[in-house]
Coordinates of C-alpha atoms in Angstrom, one line a residue:
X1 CA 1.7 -152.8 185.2
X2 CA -1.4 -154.2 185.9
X3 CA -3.2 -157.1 183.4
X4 CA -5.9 -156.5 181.2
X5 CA -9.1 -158.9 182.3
X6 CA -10.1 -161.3 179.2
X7 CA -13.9 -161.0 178.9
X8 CA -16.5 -162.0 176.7
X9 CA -16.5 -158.8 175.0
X10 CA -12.9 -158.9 174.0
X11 CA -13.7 -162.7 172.3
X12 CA -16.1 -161.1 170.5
X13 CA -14.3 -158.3 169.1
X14 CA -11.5 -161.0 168.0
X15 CA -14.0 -162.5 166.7
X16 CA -16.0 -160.4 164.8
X17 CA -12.3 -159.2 163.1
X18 CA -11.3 -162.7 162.4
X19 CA -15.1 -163.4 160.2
X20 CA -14.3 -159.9 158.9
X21 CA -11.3 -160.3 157.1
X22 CA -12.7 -164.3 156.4
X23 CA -15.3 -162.6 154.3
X24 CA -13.4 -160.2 152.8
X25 CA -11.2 -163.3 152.1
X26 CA -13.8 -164.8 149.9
X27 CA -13.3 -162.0 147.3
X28 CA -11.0 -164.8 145.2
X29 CA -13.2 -167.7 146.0
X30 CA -16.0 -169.1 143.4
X31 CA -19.4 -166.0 144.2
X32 CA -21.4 -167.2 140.9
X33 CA -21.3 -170.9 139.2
X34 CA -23.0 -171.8 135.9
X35 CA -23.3 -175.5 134.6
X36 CA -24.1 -176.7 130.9
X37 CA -23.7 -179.3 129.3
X38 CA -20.4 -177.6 128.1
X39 CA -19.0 -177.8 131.7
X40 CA -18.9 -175.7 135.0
X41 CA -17.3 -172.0 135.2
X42 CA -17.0 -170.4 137.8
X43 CA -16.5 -166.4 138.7
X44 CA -14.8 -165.0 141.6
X45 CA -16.1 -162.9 143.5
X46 CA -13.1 -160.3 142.2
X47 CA -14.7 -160.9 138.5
X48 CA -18.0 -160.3 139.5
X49 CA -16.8 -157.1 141.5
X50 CA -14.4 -155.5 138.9
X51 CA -15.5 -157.1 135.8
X52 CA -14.1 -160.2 133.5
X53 CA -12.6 -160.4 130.0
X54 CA -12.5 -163.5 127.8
X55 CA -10.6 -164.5 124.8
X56 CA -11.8 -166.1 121.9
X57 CA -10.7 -166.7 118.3
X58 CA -8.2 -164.0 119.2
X59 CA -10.4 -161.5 120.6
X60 CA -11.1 -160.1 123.9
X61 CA -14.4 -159.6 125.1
X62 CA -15.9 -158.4 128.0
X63 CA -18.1 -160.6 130.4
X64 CA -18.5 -159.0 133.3
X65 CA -18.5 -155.1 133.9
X66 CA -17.9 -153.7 137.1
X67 CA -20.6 -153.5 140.1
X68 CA -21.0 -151.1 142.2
X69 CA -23.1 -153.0 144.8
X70 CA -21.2 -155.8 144.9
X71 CA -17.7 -153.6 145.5
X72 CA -19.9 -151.7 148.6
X73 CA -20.5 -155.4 149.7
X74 CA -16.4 -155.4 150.4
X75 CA -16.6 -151.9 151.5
X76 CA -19.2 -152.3 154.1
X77 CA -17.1 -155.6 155.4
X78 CA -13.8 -153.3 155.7
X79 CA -15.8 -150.6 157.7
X80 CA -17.1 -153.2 159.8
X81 CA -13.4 -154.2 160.1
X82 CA -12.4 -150.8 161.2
X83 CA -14.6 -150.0 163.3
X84 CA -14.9 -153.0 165.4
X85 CA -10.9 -152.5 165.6
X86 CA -11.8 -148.5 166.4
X87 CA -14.0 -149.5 169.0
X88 CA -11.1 -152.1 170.7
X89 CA -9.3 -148.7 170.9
X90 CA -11.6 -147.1 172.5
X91 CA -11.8 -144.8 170.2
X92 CA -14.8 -144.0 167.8
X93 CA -17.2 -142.6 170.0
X94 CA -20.2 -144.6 171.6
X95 CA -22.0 -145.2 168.3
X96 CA -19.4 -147.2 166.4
X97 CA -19.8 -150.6 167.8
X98 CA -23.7 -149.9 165.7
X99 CA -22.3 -148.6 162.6
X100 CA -19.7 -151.9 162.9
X101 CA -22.9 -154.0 163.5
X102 CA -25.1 -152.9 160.9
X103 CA -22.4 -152.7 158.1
X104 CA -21.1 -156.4 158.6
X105 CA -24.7 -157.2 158.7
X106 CA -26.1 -155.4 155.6
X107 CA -22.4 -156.8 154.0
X108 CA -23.6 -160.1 154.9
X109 CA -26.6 -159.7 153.2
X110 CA -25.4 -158.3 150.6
X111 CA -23.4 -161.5 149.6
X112 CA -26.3 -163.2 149.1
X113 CA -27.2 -160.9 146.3
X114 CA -23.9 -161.4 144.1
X115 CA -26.1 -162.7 141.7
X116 CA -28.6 -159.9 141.4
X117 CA -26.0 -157.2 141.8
X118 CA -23.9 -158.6 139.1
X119 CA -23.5 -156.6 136.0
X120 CA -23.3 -159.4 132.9
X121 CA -22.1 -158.1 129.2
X122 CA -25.0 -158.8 127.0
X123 CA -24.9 -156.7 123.8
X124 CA -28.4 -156.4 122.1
X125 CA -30.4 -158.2 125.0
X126 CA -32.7 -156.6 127.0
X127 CA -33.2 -156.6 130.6
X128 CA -35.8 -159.6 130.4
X129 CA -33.2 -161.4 128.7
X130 CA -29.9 -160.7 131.1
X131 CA -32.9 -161.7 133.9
X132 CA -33.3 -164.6 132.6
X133 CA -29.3 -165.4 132.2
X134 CA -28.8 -164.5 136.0
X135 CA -31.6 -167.0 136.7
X136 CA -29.3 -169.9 135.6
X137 CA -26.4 -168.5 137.9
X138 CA -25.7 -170.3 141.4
X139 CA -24.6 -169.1 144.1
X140 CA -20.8 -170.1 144.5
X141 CA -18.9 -170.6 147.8
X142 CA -17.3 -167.8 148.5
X143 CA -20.4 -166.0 148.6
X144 CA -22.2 -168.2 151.0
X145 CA -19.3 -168.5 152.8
X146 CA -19.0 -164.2 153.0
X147 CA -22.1 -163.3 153.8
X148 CA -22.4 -166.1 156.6
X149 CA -19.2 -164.5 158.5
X150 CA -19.8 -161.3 157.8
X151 CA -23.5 -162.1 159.5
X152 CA -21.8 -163.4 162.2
X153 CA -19.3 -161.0 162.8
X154 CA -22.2 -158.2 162.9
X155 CA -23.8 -160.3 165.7
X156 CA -20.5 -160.4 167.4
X157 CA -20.7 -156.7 167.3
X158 CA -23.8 -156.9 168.5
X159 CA -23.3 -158.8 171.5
X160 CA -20.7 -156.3 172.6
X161 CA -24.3 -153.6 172.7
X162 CA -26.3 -155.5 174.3
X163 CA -23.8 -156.4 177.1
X164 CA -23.1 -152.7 177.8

């Protein structure tokens, strides 16, 4: 049986999986911070994705409603995932190491927008007002730390193009 030959394209592929699944990771790490004087709070990525609830003098309210773009952020990361694993295969066809490189990349930029994409509960406000709230908003950890692997991983995709 004869040895398969380590190569710099096969690092890559590992990886571009490994910051893959890193940023995909980051969906229960802090994506938005707010400070007042009242104190720090933090959403998850998750919250920000699939929407948030509070309770308060025995009611439930809703924070967060869910966002589309920010759930296609997570979807482009796990196509990126796949097909970069497709392509290991061999299998894919001769375009998927692009789509793998582009959707890591536009994923990675895309978690940089957490903020912008995020869908806040504000009943009665307009949109200069919910603007204005998601002007106070930080960007957390988990997002920085997303969209930088996921940026990564889409240039260790790319390597593996340009090398062919």
């Amino acid at each position: 049986m004869a040895k398969k030959k380590i190569d710099l394209g096969m690092i890559a592929t590992l990886c571009a999986v490994v910051l893959g699944v890193i940023a995909v990771i980051m969906l229960v790490a802090p994506a938005m911070v707010y400070e007042s004087a009242f104190g720090k709070t933090e959403y998850t990525m998750w919250e920000v994705v699939f929407g948030k609830t509070r309770e308060a003098g025995g009611k439930t309210y809703q924070v967060m409603n869910f966002s589309f773009m920010n759930f296609l952020t997570y979807a482009l990361a796990i196509a990126g995932i796949v097909c970069t694993v497709l392509s290991y295969l061999g299998k894919g066809g001769k375009y998927i190491n692009f789509i793998a490189t582009g959707a890591f990349i536009l994923a990675g930029i895309f978690f940089f927008l957490a903020i912008e994409f995020c869908v806040p509960v504000m009943e009665g406000a307009s949109a200069e007002d919910i603007k204005e709230a998601k002007a106070m908003f930080d960007l957390g950890a988990g997002a920085i730390v997303g969209g930088i692997c996921s940026i990564l991983a889409g240039l260790a995709c790319g390597y593996k193009i340009i090398k062919k």
